[in-house]
PDB file of C-alpha atoms in Angstrom:
ATOM      1  CA  MET A  18      97.319 159.735  81.018  1.00 69.00           C
ATOM      2  CA  ARG A  19      93.952 159.450  79.292  1.00 70.00           C
ATOM      3  CA  ASP A  20      95.183 161.756  76.550  1.00 69.00           C
ATOM      4  CA  VAL A  21      98.168 159.499  75.904  1.00 66.00           C
ATOM      5  CA  LEU A  22      95.953 156.407  75.770  1.00 66.00           C
ATOM      6  CA  ARG A  23      93.390 158.147  73.581  1.00 76.00           C
ATOM      7  CA  ARG A  24      95.915 159.090  70.916  1.00 76.00           C
ATOM      8  CA  SER A  25      97.851 155.795  71.065  1.00 83.00           C
ATOM      9  CA  SER A  26      97.059 152.883  68.793  1.00 87.00           C
ATOM     10  CA  GLY A  27      96.432 149.350  69.979  1.00 88.00           C
ATOM     11  CA  GLY A  28      99.825 148.254  68.710  1.00 91.00           C
ATOM     12  CA  GLU A  29     101.595 150.954  70.679  1.00 92.00           C
ATOM     13  CA  ILE A  30      99.812 149.997  73.880  1.00 92.00           C
ATOM     14  CA  ALA A  31     100.365 146.260  73.343  1.00 94.00           C
ATOM     15  CA  GLY A  32     104.053 146.841  72.630  1.00 95.00           C
ATOM     16  CA  ALA A  33     104.495 148.945  75.761  1.00 95.00           C
ATOM     17  CA  VAL A  34     102.747 146.332  77.908  1.00 96.00           C
ATOM     18  CA  LEU A  35     104.932 143.595  76.423  1.00 97.00           C
ATOM     19  CA  ILE A  36     108.072 145.621  77.163  1.00 97.00           C
ATOM     20  CA  VAL A  37     107.039 146.126  80.800  1.00 98.00           C
ATOM     21  CA  LEU A  38     106.219 142.438  81.281  1.00 98.00           C
ATOM     22  CA  ALA A  39     109.468 141.396  79.604  1.00 98.00           C
ATOM     23  CA  SER A  40     111.427 143.750  81.867  1.00 97.00           C
ATOM     24  CA  ILE A  41     109.905 142.156  84.954  1.00 98.00           C
ATOM     25  CA  ALA A  42     110.607 138.669  83.598  1.00 97.00           C
ATOM     26  CA  LEU A  43     114.162 139.738  82.768  1.00 97.00           C
ATOM     27  CA  LEU A  44     114.780 140.797  86.357  1.00 97.00           C
ATOM     28  CA  ILE A  45     113.341 137.559  87.730  1.00 96.00           C
ATOM     29  CA  GLY A  46     115.358 135.503  85.257  1.00 95.00           C
ATOM     30  CA  ALA A  47     118.538 137.414  86.079  1.00 95.00           C
ATOM     31  CA  PHE A  48     118.161 136.717  89.790  1.00 96.00           C
ATOM     32  CA  ALA A  49     117.392 133.058  89.079  1.00 95.00           C
ATOM     33  CA  ALA A  50     120.420 132.776  86.780  1.00 94.00           C
ATOM     34  CA  GLY A  51     122.571 134.455  89.427  1.00 94.00           C
ATOM     35  CA  ALA A  52     121.404 131.850  91.927  1.00 95.00           C
ATOM     36  CA  GLY A  53     122.695 129.132  89.600  1.00 91.00           C
ATOM     37  CA  SER A  54     119.488 127.993  87.921  1.00 90.00           C
ATOM     38  CA  ASP A  55     119.879 126.795  84.341  1.00 85.00           C
ATOM     39  CA  TYR A  56     116.261 127.691  83.674  1.00 92.00           C
ATOM     40  CA  GLY A  57     116.993 131.222  84.851  1.00 92.00           C
ATOM     41  CA  MET A  58     119.305 131.771  81.899  1.00 94.00           C
ATOM     42  CA  LEU A  59     116.623 130.471  79.560  1.00 94.00           C
ATOM     43  CA  GLY A  60     114.224 132.939  81.176  1.00 94.00           C
ATOM     44  CA  VAL A  61     116.682 135.777  80.560  1.00 96.00           C
ATOM     45  CA  ILE A  62     116.965 134.887  76.883  1.00 96.00           C
ATOM     46  CA  VAL A  63     113.195 134.526  76.414  1.00 96.00           C
ATOM     47  CA  ALA A  64     112.506 137.799  78.264  1.00 97.00           C
ATOM     48  CA  PHE A  65     115.091 139.617  76.142  1.00 97.00           C
ATOM     49  CA  VAL A  66     113.513 138.316  72.938  1.00 98.00           C
ATOM     50  CA  ALA A  67     110.040 139.277  74.193  1.00 97.00           C
ATOM     51  CA  GLY A  68     111.271 142.786  75.018  1.00 97.00           C
ATOM     52  CA  ILE A  69     112.772 143.268  71.572  1.00 98.00           C
ATOM     53  CA  THR A  70     109.539 141.974  70.015  1.00 97.00           C
ATOM     54  CA  GLY A  71     107.540 144.405  72.150  1.00 97.00           C
ATOM     55  CA  LEU A  72     109.739 147.254  70.988  1.00 97.00           C
ATOM     56  CA  GLY A  73     109.125 146.265  67.367  1.00 97.00           C
ATOM     57  CA  VAL A  74     105.360 146.063  67.898  1.00 96.00           C
ATOM     58  CA  HIS A  75     105.370 149.457  69.608  1.00 95.00           C
ATOM     59  CA  ILE A  76     107.369 151.113  66.820  1.00 96.00           C
ATOM     60  CA  ALA A  77     105.256 149.490  64.086  1.00 96.00           C
ATOM     61  CA  GLY A  78     102.063 150.656  65.778  1.00 94.00           C
ATOM     62  CA  ARG A  79     103.411 154.178  66.078  1.00 92.00           C
ATOM     63  CA  GLU A  80     104.491 154.287  62.435  1.00 94.00           C
ATOM     64  CA  ALA A  81     101.089 152.997  61.312  1.00 92.00           C
ATOM     65  CA  ARG A  82      99.291 155.622  63.412  1.00 90.00           C
ATOM     66  CA  LEU A  83     101.473 158.421  62.073  1.00 90.00           C
ATOM     67  CA  ARG A  84     100.840 157.280  58.486  1.00 91.00           C
ATOM     68  CA  ARG A  85      97.115 157.094  59.097  1.00 89.00           C
ATOM     69  CA  ASP A  86      97.095 160.579  60.616  1.00 87.00           C
ATOM     70  CA  GLY A  87      99.119 161.966  57.710  1.00 85.00           C
ATOM     71  CA  HIS A  88     102.250 163.044  59.560  1.00 72.00           C
TER      72      HIS A  88
END
């Protein structure tokens, strides 16, 4: 695990953390929306957008690291 964190950039780590948090929020929002809450559906949409943003940050960080390392 330390090896993965050592060779990962800050953007990759931040993107992965954002994806995990968005996944948890997506599950909570889905259960709330299933229970009939209007705010639950808003939570689902926001969590989905946050997850896609996290994926973009992760990929951008990885591409930047690979360019810096010359791969």
